């Protein structure tokens, strides 16, 4: 959120950042050492302290677990929603409510009771707001991370936003289906890779020639067990799936892997793979040189600037975890530009 605010072109000062995750706070402080950082839960901050801040804007990303498609979807009953509900309770009580609010959450939040409570409070407090679902692909980044966003403004003027999802017809589906994917999934990937408005993966790869990439290669046991369900992309691809906090530890649905070899053909390797011995299957799979994206590369795909850095003592596993819990900086920056700029006011 802070990097997005810096990039949006509107002069602003972050008066305080609040989070309870110690690793996230360590990384935040490393990048923004002069910004006050409160390592506490939101509900532990009394109304008086909020009033002292005299804030003009709240940028927030409440815990998403109560709303994720793979979770229990306990919504407002989930204890992790308490902090968000506390903010909603405080909003009408503030001596000077913020003029701007931007909220980010996962797909699924838009159907929640928490969202309904949010909209009710915003309406009662005189906010105009817009809700939308946006993925980084809409701003040319080859990564799918569809998220719910709400922009709200206290004003007699409403908001106008020119944000839309793009669809289009792609090339016809190839006749040969490899791996455990449907024809529709293969066609969708081909459409994404043919979209010239999206930048290729290679522009987001780490240029450090001294970087030891062998540590990111998939282990033999991972290749043998999960090869059919891997989402494999190439440097020339214009797509990748959402990176989650389990990337690097788990395989299914946690993010794409990169084929480093430019000589091996993915389809040729997978064709009839199960007919071979385990030793031969491993040999063929290893010719692809499949590896995880490095944390820096994941950060690049999530729009973090080159100035962003991890403290040296943060392990790779934790880097993946905080990135998986983060958001796309470029998307949020563009939304903040709309929210905070007077030229985007509209009735």
mmCIF file of C-alpha atoms in Angstrom:
data_model
loop_
_atom_site.group_PDB
_atom_site.id
_atom_site.type_symbol
_atom_site.label_atom_id
_atom_site.label_comp_id
_atom_site.label_asym_id
_atom_site.label_seq_id
_atom_site.Cartn_x
_atom_site.Cartn_y
_atom_site.Cartn_z
ATOM 1 C CA UNK A 1 0.000 0.000 0.000
ATOM 2 C CA UNK A 2 2.813 2.415 0.881
ATOM 3 C CA UNK A 3 4.694 1.783 -2.376
ATOM 4 C CA UNK A 4 1.444 2.214 -4.319
ATOM 5 C CA UNK A 5 0.819 5.531 -2.583
ATOM 6 C CA UNK A 6 4.332 6.721 -3.419
ATOM 7 C CA UNK A 7 3.849 5.737 -7.053
ATOM 8 C CA UNK A 8 0.386 7.249 -7.596
ATOM 9 C CA UNK A 9 1.693 10.778 -8.110
ATOM 10 C CA UNK A 10 -0.270 12.402 -5.287
ATOM 11 C CA UNK A 11 1.665 14.055 -2.460
ATOM 12 C CA UNK A 12 0.899 12.190 0.758
ATOM 13 C CA UNK A 13 2.447 11.217 4.067
ATOM 14 C CA UNK A 14 1.804 7.921 5.841
ATOM 15 C CA UNK A 15 1.146 8.898 9.453
ATOM 16 C CA UNK A 16 1.107 5.319 10.741
ATOM 17 C CA UNK A 17 1.241 1.719 9.495
ATOM 18 C CA UNK A 18 -0.431 -1.040 11.525
ATOM 19 C CA UNK A 19 0.101 -4.808 11.345
ATOM 20 C CA UNK A 20 0.552 -7.713 13.749
ATOM 21 C CA UNK A 21 2.717 -9.905 11.488
ATOM 22 C CA UNK A 22 6.267 -9.585 12.831
ATOM 23 C CA UNK A 23 7.925 -10.611 9.543
ATOM 24 C CA UNK A 24 5.824 -8.192 7.503
ATOM 25 C CA UNK A 25 6.658 -5.446 10.007
ATOM 26 C CA UNK A 26 10.366 -6.234 9.796
ATOM 27 C CA UNK A 27 10.281 -5.949 5.999
ATOM 28 C CA UNK A 28 8.154 -2.797 6.137
ATOM 29 C CA UNK A 29 10.509 -1.102 8.582
ATOM 30 C CA UNK A 30 13.476 -2.076 6.416
ATOM 31 C CA UNK A 31 11.905 -0.241 3.466
ATOM 32 C CA UNK A 32 10.276 2.637 5.378
ATOM 33 C CA UNK A 33 12.431 3.229 8.477
ATOM 34 C CA UNK A 34 11.025 6.724 9.109
ATOM 35 C CA UNK A 35 7.339 5.761 9.122
ATOM 36 C CA UNK A 36 5.694 5.123 12.513
ATOM 37 C CA UNK A 37 4.811 1.434 12.750
ATOM 38 C CA UNK A 38 2.397 0.041 15.302
ATOM 39 C CA UNK A 39 2.826 -3.679 15.843
ATOM 40 C CA UNK A 40 -0.571 -4.307 17.356
ATOM 41 C CA UNK A 41 -4.074 -5.333 16.404
ATOM 42 C CA UNK A 42 -6.388 -2.606 15.138
ATOM 43 C CA UNK A 43 -8.980 -3.344 17.804
ATOM 44 C CA UNK A 44 -6.347 -2.545 20.435
ATOM 45 C CA UNK A 45 -6.185 1.076 19.284
ATOM 46 C CA UNK A 46 -8.706 3.310 21.116
ATOM 47 C CA UNK A 47 -10.833 5.937 19.411
ATOM 48 C CA UNK A 48 -8.816 8.747 21.011
ATOM 49 C CA UNK A 49 -5.626 7.564 19.307
ATOM 50 C CA UNK A 50 -7.339 7.488 15.921
ATOM 51 C CA UNK A 51 -8.654 11.021 16.463
ATOM 52 C CA UNK A 52 -5.140 12.260 17.296
ATOM 53 C CA UNK A 53 -3.871 11.053 13.912
ATOM 54 C CA UNK A 54 -6.252 13.345 11.981
ATOM 55 C CA UNK A 55 -6.129 10.976 9.018
ATOM 56 C CA UNK A 56 -7.324 11.941 5.537
ATOM 57 C CA UNK A 57 -7.304 8.405 4.153
ATOM 58 C CA UNK A 58 -7.410 4.775 5.240
ATOM 59 C CA UNK A 59 -5.803 2.168 2.986
ATOM 60 C CA UNK A 60 -6.620 -1.300 4.217
ATOM 61 C CA UNK A 61 -6.478 -4.947 3.335
ATOM 62 C CA UNK A 62 -8.371 -6.874 6.036
ATOM 63 C CA UNK A 63 -7.543 -10.566 6.664
ATOM 64 C CA UNK A 64 -8.855 -12.518 3.675
ATOM 65 C CA UNK A 65 -9.124 -16.012 5.212
ATOM 66 C CA UNK A 66 -12.792 -15.583 6.239
ATOM 67 C CA UNK A 67 -13.725 -15.039 2.566
ATOM 68 C CA UNK A 68 -11.411 -17.254 0.467
ATOM 69 C CA UNK A 69 -12.897 -19.920 -1.807
ATOM 70 C CA UNK A 70 -10.761 -22.616 -0.143
ATOM 71 C CA UNK A 71 -11.576 -21.525 3.387
ATOM 72 C CA UNK A 72 -14.587 -22.121 5.597
ATOM 73 C CA UNK A 73 -16.088 -18.740 4.630
ATOM 74 C CA UNK A 74 -17.122 -17.987 8.208
ATOM 75 C CA UNK A 75 -17.346 -14.318 7.267
ATOM 76 C CA UNK A 76 -18.164 -12.011 10.211
ATOM 77 C CA UNK A 77 -18.235 -14.959 12.624
ATOM 78 C CA UNK A 78 -14.526 -15.574 11.985
ATOM 79 C CA UNK A 79 -12.340 -14.040 14.711
ATOM 80 C CA UNK A 80 -9.995 -12.695 12.036
ATOM 81 C CA UNK A 81 -12.758 -10.299 10.903
ATOM 82 C CA UNK A 82 -12.818 -8.562 14.300
ATOM 83 C CA UNK A 83 -10.279 -5.908 13.321
ATOM 84 C CA UNK A 84 -12.260 -4.954 10.212
ATOM 85 C CA UNK A 85 -15.553 -4.771 12.105
ATOM 86 C CA UNK A 86 -13.828 -2.608 14.720
ATOM 87 C CA UNK A 87 -12.819 -0.103 12.025
ATOM 88 C CA UNK A 88 -16.397 -0.037 10.735
ATOM 89 C CA UNK A 89 -17.631 0.625 14.270
ATOM 90 C CA UNK A 90 -15.137 3.481 14.721
ATOM 91 C CA UNK A 91 -15.779 5.215 11.407
ATOM 92 C CA UNK A 92 -18.953 7.129 12.353
ATOM 93 C CA UNK A 93 -17.490 7.966 15.773
ATOM 94 C CA UNK A 94 -14.347 9.713 14.512
ATOM 95 C CA UNK A 95 -14.216 13.448 15.147
ATOM 96 C CA UNK A 96 -13.069 13.928 11.553
ATOM 97 C CA UNK A 97 -13.760 10.846 9.408
ATOM 98 C CA UNK A 98 -11.241 10.251 6.596
ATOM 99 C CA UNK A 99 -12.201 11.650 3.219
ATOM 100 C CA UNK A 100 -10.805 8.648 1.351
ATOM 101 C CA UNK A 101 -10.928 4.887 1.874
ATOM 102 C CA UNK A 102 -9.432 2.155 -0.273
ATOM 103 C CA UNK A 103 -10.009 -1.495 0.581
ATOM 104 C CA UNK A 104 -8.570 -4.623 -1.046
ATOM 105 C CA UNK A 105 -9.626 -8.218 -0.488
ATOM 106 C CA UNK A 106 -10.027 -11.564 -2.227
ATOM 107 C CA UNK A 107 -12.732 -12.547 -4.672
ATOM 108 C CA UNK A 108 -15.555 -13.735 -2.452
ATOM 109 C CA UNK A 109 -15.546 -10.664 -0.213
ATOM 110 C CA UNK A 110 -18.091 -9.061 -2.555
ATOM 111 C CA UNK A 111 -20.655 -11.688 -1.515
ATOM 112 C CA UNK A 112 -19.977 -11.463 2.217
ATOM 113 C CA UNK A 113 -21.904 -10.059 5.159
ATOM 114 C CA UNK A 114 -18.762 -8.059 5.975
ATOM 115 C CA UNK A 115 -19.058 -6.291 2.618
ATOM 116 C CA UNK A 116 -22.732 -5.568 3.278
ATOM 117 C CA UNK A 117 -21.884 -4.029 6.639
ATOM 118 C CA UNK A 118 -19.148 -1.951 5.006
ATOM 119 C CA UNK A 119 -21.513 -0.579 2.361
ATOM 120 C CA UNK A 120 -24.156 0.190 4.988
ATOM 121 C CA UNK A 121 -21.702 2.173 7.160
ATOM 122 C CA UNK A 122 -20.241 4.036 4.170
ATOM 123 C CA UNK A 123 -23.704 5.047 3.011
ATOM 124 C CA UNK A 124 -24.724 6.205 6.480
ATOM 125 C CA UNK A 125 -21.501 8.236 6.788
ATOM 126 C CA UNK A 126 -22.034 10.037 3.477
ATOM 127 C CA UNK A 127 -19.469 8.253 1.305
ATOM 128 C CA UNK A 128 -19.732 7.722 -2.421
ATOM 129 C CA UNK A 129 -18.054 4.489 -3.431
ATOM 130 C CA UNK A 130 -17.251 2.187 -6.315
ATOM 131 C CA UNK A 131 -16.574 -1.550 -6.187
ATOM 132 C CA UNK A 132 -14.684 -3.540 -8.792
ATOM 133 C CA UNK A 133 -12.795 -6.729 -9.479
ATOM 134 C CA UNK A 134 -9.356 -6.094 -11.009
ATOM 135 C CA UNK A 135 -6.492 -8.369 -12.066
ATOM 136 C CA UNK A 136 -2.910 -7.241 -12.874
ATOM 137 C CA UNK A 137 -3.434 -8.488 -16.443
ATOM 138 C CA UNK A 138 -5.644 -5.427 -16.983
ATOM 139 C CA UNK A 139 -2.567 -3.209 -16.550
ATOM 140 C CA UNK A 140 -0.276 -5.349 -18.708
ATOM 141 C CA UNK A 141 1.307 -7.529 -16.011
ATOM 142 C CA UNK A 142 1.460 -11.285 -16.833
ATOM 143 C CA UNK A 143 -0.002 -12.473 -13.553
ATOM 144 C CA UNK A 144 -3.575 -13.349 -12.639
ATOM 145 C CA UNK A 145 -4.530 -12.044 -9.213
ATOM 146 C CA UNK A 146 -8.208 -11.144 -9.330
ATOM 147 C CA UNK A 147 -9.084 -9.050 -6.307
ATOM 148 C CA UNK A 148 -11.995 -7.044 -4.945
ATOM 149 C CA UNK A 149 -11.402 -3.313 -4.549
ATOM 150 C CA UNK A 150 -13.562 -0.605 -3.041
ATOM 151 C CA UNK A 151 -12.819 3.105 -3.394
ATOM 152 C CA UNK A 152 -14.812 5.486 -1.211
ATOM 153 C CA UNK A 153 -14.842 9.261 -0.917
ATOM 154 C CA UNK A 154 -16.710 11.621 1.404
ATOM 155 C CA UNK A 155 -17.818 14.324 -0.962
ATOM 156 C CA UNK A 156 -20.785 15.753 -2.768
ATOM 157 C CA UNK A 157 -19.151 14.408 -5.892
ATOM 158 C CA UNK A 158 -19.063 10.752 -6.801
ATOM 159 C CA UNK A 159 -16.314 8.680 -8.363
ATOM 160 C CA UNK A 160 -15.776 7.747 -11.972
ATOM 161 C CA UNK A 161 -13.390 4.942 -12.862
ATOM 162 C CA UNK A 162 -12.437 3.584 -16.259
ATOM 163 C CA UNK A 163 -11.510 0.103 -15.096
ATOM 164 C CA UNK A 164 -12.664 -2.921 -17.003
ATOM 165 C CA UNK A 165 -11.772 -6.531 -17.568
ATOM 166 C CA UNK A 166 -10.591 -7.519 -21.008
ATOM 167 C CA UNK A 167 -11.864 -10.474 -22.963
ATOM 168 C CA UNK A 168 -11.089 -11.670 -26.426
ATOM 169 C CA UNK A 169 -10.877 -14.579 -28.784
ATOM 170 C CA UNK A 170 -7.625 -16.505 -28.798
ATOM 171 C CA UNK A 171 -6.157 -19.066 -31.196
ATOM 172 C CA UNK A 172 -7.856 -22.397 -31.712
ATOM 173 C CA UNK A 173 -6.997 -25.091 -29.195
ATOM 174 C CA UNK A 174 -4.266 -27.549 -30.103
ATOM 175 C CA UNK A 175 -5.322 -31.143 -30.625
ATOM 176 C CA UNK A 176 -2.889 -32.611 -28.119
ATOM 177 C CA UNK A 177 -3.670 -32.175 -24.433
ATOM 178 C CA UNK A 178 -0.801 -32.854 -22.068
ATOM 179 C CA UNK A 179 -0.814 -32.802 -18.285
ATOM 180 C CA UNK A 180 -4.051 -32.825 -16.298
ATOM 181 C CA UNK A 181 -5.770 -29.853 -17.877
ATOM 182 C CA UNK A 182 -8.973 -29.577 -19.823
ATOM 183 C CA UNK A 183 -9.282 -28.321 -23.371
ATOM 184 C CA UNK A 184 -10.930 -25.160 -22.028
ATOM 185 C CA UNK A 185 -7.986 -24.524 -19.680
ATOM 186 C CA UNK A 186 -5.519 -24.967 -22.498
ATOM 187 C CA UNK A 187 -7.473 -22.590 -24.715
ATOM 188 C CA UNK A 188 -7.605 -19.989 -21.957
ATOM 189 C CA UNK A 189 -3.821 -20.149 -21.530
ATOM 190 C CA UNK A 190 -3.308 -19.795 -25.270
ATOM 191 C CA UNK A 191 -5.537 -16.733 -25.315
ATOM 192 C CA UNK A 192 -3.548 -15.169 -22.506
ATOM 193 C CA UNK A 193 -0.228 -15.869 -24.197
ATOM 194 C CA UNK A 194 -1.438 -14.264 -27.415
ATOM 195 C CA UNK A 195 -2.524 -11.003 -25.749
ATOM 196 C CA UNK A 196 0.060 -8.484 -26.980
ATOM 197 C CA UNK A 197 -1.058 -5.882 -24.433
ATOM 198 C CA UNK A 198 0.497 -8.001 -21.673
ATOM 199 C CA UNK A 199 4.253 -7.952 -21.093
ATOM 200 C CA UNK A 200 6.258 -11.174 -21.375
ATOM 201 C CA UNK A 201 7.473 -12.972 -18.252
ATOM 202 C CA UNK A 202 11.125 -12.469 -19.237
ATOM 203 C CA UNK A 203 10.866 -8.750 -18.452
ATOM 204 C CA UNK A 204 10.211 -9.624 -14.796
ATOM 205 C CA UNK A 205 13.009 -12.158 -14.293
ATOM 206 C CA UNK A 206 15.972 -11.441 -12.039
ATOM 207 C CA UNK A 207 18.871 -10.089 -14.175
ATOM 208 C CA UNK A 208 21.457 -10.999 -11.523
ATOM 209 C CA UNK A 209 23.842 -13.310 -13.419
ATOM 210 C CA UNK A 210 25.537 -14.337 -10.167
ATOM 211 C CA UNK A 211 22.304 -15.578 -8.618
ATOM 212 C CA UNK A 212 22.367 -19.306 -7.858
ATOM 213 C CA UNK A 213 19.142 -20.509 -9.455
ATOM 214 C CA UNK A 214 19.796 -24.174 -8.679
ATOM 215 C CA UNK A 215 18.354 -23.668 -5.206
ATOM 216 C CA UNK A 216 15.004 -22.883 -6.856
ATOM 217 C CA UNK A 217 14.858 -26.009 -9.033
ATOM 218 C CA UNK A 218 11.997 -28.378 -8.229
ATOM 219 C CA UNK A 219 13.151 -31.428 -6.301
ATOM 220 C CA UNK A 220 13.014 -34.881 -8.002
ATOM 221 C CA UNK A 221 10.241 -36.095 -5.678
ATOM 222 C CA UNK A 222 8.200 -32.985 -6.488
ATOM 223 C CA UNK A 223 8.647 -33.511 -10.227
ATOM 224 C CA UNK A 224 7.616 -37.157 -10.072
ATOM 225 C CA UNK A 225 4.580 -36.556 -7.896
ATOM 226 C CA UNK A 226 3.210 -33.249 -9.146
ATOM 227 C CA UNK A 227 4.370 -32.860 -12.763
ATOM 228 C CA UNK A 228 0.875 -33.383 -14.264
ATOM 229 C CA UNK A 229 -0.623 -30.507 -12.266
ATOM 230 C CA UNK A 230 2.195 -27.954 -12.516
ATOM 231 C CA UNK A 231 1.340 -24.651 -14.156
ATOM 232 C CA UNK A 232 4.389 -24.257 -16.396
ATOM 233 C CA UNK A 233 5.251 -20.950 -18.030
ATOM 234 C CA UNK A 234 8.151 -19.858 -20.236
ATOM 235 C CA UNK A 235 10.115 -16.595 -20.422
ATOM 236 C CA UNK A 236 8.069 -15.650 -23.493
ATOM 237 C CA UNK A 237 4.738 -16.403 -21.779
ATOM 238 C CA UNK A 238 2.308 -13.592 -21.063
ATOM 239 C CA UNK A 239 0.585 -15.301 -18.146
ATOM 240 C CA UNK A 240 1.141 -16.830 -14.709
ATOM 241 C CA UNK A 241 -1.250 -17.854 -11.967
ATOM 242 C CA UNK A 242 -1.708 -16.178 -8.599
ATOM 243 C CA UNK A 243 1.166 -16.616 -6.139
ATOM 244 C CA UNK A 244 -0.044 -17.596 -2.671
ATOM 245 C CA UNK A 245 1.665 -17.739 0.715
ATOM 246 C CA UNK A 246 2.296 -21.474 0.200
ATOM 247 C CA UNK A 247 4.494 -20.954 -2.866
ATOM 248 C CA UNK A 248 7.768 -22.841 -2.642
ATOM 249 C CA UNK A 249 6.351 -25.234 -0.008
ATOM 250 C CA UNK A 250 3.253 -26.540 -1.767
ATOM 251 C CA UNK A 251 2.678 -27.039 -5.467
ATOM 252 C CA UNK A 252 -0.974 -27.249 -6.433
ATOM 253 C CA UNK A 253 -2.574 -23.853 -6.965
ATOM 254 C CA UNK A 254 0.163 -21.835 -5.260
ATOM 255 C CA UNK A 255 1.748 -20.245 -8.342
ATOM 256 C CA UNK A 256 3.386 -20.967 -11.683
ATOM 257 C CA UNK A 257 6.810 -22.544 -12.199
ATOM 258 C CA UNK A 258 9.246 -21.429 -14.873
ATOM 259 C CA UNK A 259 10.755 -23.674 -17.550
ATOM 260 C CA UNK A 260 14.374 -22.525 -17.714
ATOM 261 C CA UNK A 261 15.406 -24.728 -20.621
ATOM 262 C CA UNK A 262 14.880 -23.155 -24.033
ATOM 263 C CA UNK A 263 15.771 -26.358 -25.846
ATOM 264 C CA UNK A 264 13.398 -28.927 -24.342
ATOM 265 C CA UNK A 265 9.804 -28.991 -25.617
ATOM 266 C CA UNK A 266 7.220 -29.234 -22.865
ATOM 267 C CA UNK A 267 4.709 -31.227 -24.890
ATOM 268 C CA UNK A 268 7.339 -33.722 -26.054
ATOM 269 C CA UNK A 269 8.442 -34.375 -22.487
ATOM 270 C CA UNK A 270 4.902 -35.000 -21.235
ATOM 271 C CA UNK A 271 3.725 -37.042 -24.198
ATOM 272 C CA UNK A 272 3.457 -40.652 -23.033
ATOM 273 C CA UNK A 273 5.353 -39.811 -19.847
ATOM 274 C CA UNK A 274 3.462 -42.300 -17.679
ATOM 275 C CA UNK A 275 4.479 -45.159 -19.945
ATOM 276 C CA UNK A 276 8.114 -44.872 -18.855
ATOM 277 C CA UNK A 277 9.930 -46.047 -15.764
ATOM 278 C CA UNK A 278 10.334 -43.699 -12.821
ATOM 279 C CA UNK A 279 13.976 -43.163 -13.680
ATOM 280 C CA UNK A 280 13.176 -42.242 -17.282
ATOM 281 C CA UNK A 281 10.285 -39.987 -16.243
ATOM 282 C CA UNK A 282 12.589 -38.078 -13.924
ATOM 283 C CA UNK A 283 15.273 -37.789 -16.595
ATOM 284 C CA UNK A 284 12.786 -36.353 -19.091
ATOM 285 C CA UNK A 285 11.253 -33.931 -16.596
ATOM 286 C CA UNK A 286 14.645 -32.643 -15.492
ATOM 287 C CA UNK A 287 15.462 -31.620 -19.076
ATOM 288 C CA UNK A 288 12.857 -28.857 -18.661
ATOM 289 C CA UNK A 289 14.837 -27.308 -15.770
ATOM 290 C CA UNK A 290 11.675 -26.321 -13.948
ATOM 291 C CA UNK A 291 12.191 -23.852 -11.117
ATOM 292 C CA UNK A 292 10.263 -21.642 -8.764
ATOM 293 C CA UNK A 293 10.285 -17.925 -9.413
ATOM 294 C CA UNK A 294 12.615 -16.235 -6.946
ATOM 295 C CA UNK A 295 11.090 -13.940 -4.293
ATOM 296 C CA UNK A 296 12.480 -10.951 -6.196
ATOM 297 C CA UNK A 297 10.779 -12.159 -9.394
ATOM 298 C CA UNK A 298 7.473 -12.687 -7.585
ATOM 299 C CA UNK A 299 7.825 -9.162 -6.197
ATOM 300 C CA UNK A 300 8.452 -7.893 -9.736
ATOM 301 C CA UNK A 301 5.287 -9.593 -10.993
ATOM 302 C CA UNK A 302 3.395 -8.009 -8.110
ATOM 303 C CA UNK A 303 4.533 -4.548 -9.156
ATOM 304 C CA UNK A 304 7.031 -3.822 -6.401
ATOM 305 C CA UNK A 305 9.661 -1.229 -7.437
ATOM 306 C CA UNK A 306 13.324 -2.101 -7.733
ATOM 307 C CA UNK A 307 13.961 -0.124 -4.567
ATOM 308 C CA UNK A 308 12.002 -2.669 -2.552
ATOM 309 C CA UNK A 309 14.260 -5.046 -0.601
ATOM 310 C CA UNK A 310 14.100 -7.828 1.951
ATOM 311 C CA UNK A 311 16.299 -7.752 5.064
ATOM 312 C CA UNK A 312 19.053 -10.329 4.596
ATOM 313 C CA UNK A 313 17.944 -12.411 7.578
ATOM 314 C CA UNK A 314 14.403 -13.061 6.271
ATOM 315 C CA UNK A 315 14.311 -16.690 4.982
ATOM 316 C CA UNK A 316 13.107 -17.464 1.461
ATOM 317 C CA UNK A 317 10.074 -19.305 2.864
ATOM 318 C CA UNK A 318 8.974 -16.190 4.765
ATOM 319 C CA UNK A 319 9.570 -13.991 1.723
ATOM 320 C CA UNK A 320 7.194 -16.111 -0.330
ATOM 321 C CA UNK A 321 4.681 -16.063 2.515
ATOM 322 C CA UNK A 322 4.482 -12.289 2.875
ATOM 323 C CA UNK A 323 4.390 -11.805 -0.895
ATOM 324 C CA UNK A 324 1.514 -14.268 -1.129
ATOM 325 C CA UNK A 325 -0.363 -12.182 1.420
ATOM 326 C CA UNK A 326 0.418 -8.919 -0.355
ATOM 327 C CA UNK A 327 -1.200 -7.085 -3.272
ATOM 328 C CA UNK A 328 -0.279 -5.780 -6.710
ATOM 329 C CA UNK A 329 1.367 -2.395 -6.278
ATOM 330 C CA UNK A 330 0.692 -1.179 -9.841
ATOM 331 C CA UNK A 331 -3.033 -1.953 -9.647
ATOM 332 C CA UNK A 332 -3.430 -0.191 -6.292
ATOM 333 C CA UNK A 333 -1.367 2.766 -7.496
ATOM 334 C CA UNK A 334 -3.692 3.312 -10.447
ATOM 335 C CA UNK A 335 -6.761 3.030 -8.223
ATOM 336 C CA UNK A 336 -5.296 5.522 -5.749
ATOM 337 C CA UNK A 337 -4.645 7.926 -8.608
ATOM 338 C CA UNK A 338 -8.350 7.718 -9.463
ATOM 339 C CA UNK A 339 -9.455 8.013 -5.843
ATOM 340 C CA UNK A 340 -7.202 10.899 -4.798
ATOM 341 C CA UNK A 341 -7.131 13.009 -7.959
ATOM 342 C CA UNK A 342 -9.703 15.758 -8.394
ATOM 343 C CA UNK A 343 -9.796 15.193 -12.174
ATOM 344 C CA UNK A 344 -11.490 11.846 -11.587
ATOM 345 C CA UNK A 345 -14.425 13.341 -9.734
ATOM 346 C CA UNK A 346 -17.729 12.620 -11.378
ATOM 347 C CA UNK A 347 -21.403 12.710 -10.475
#
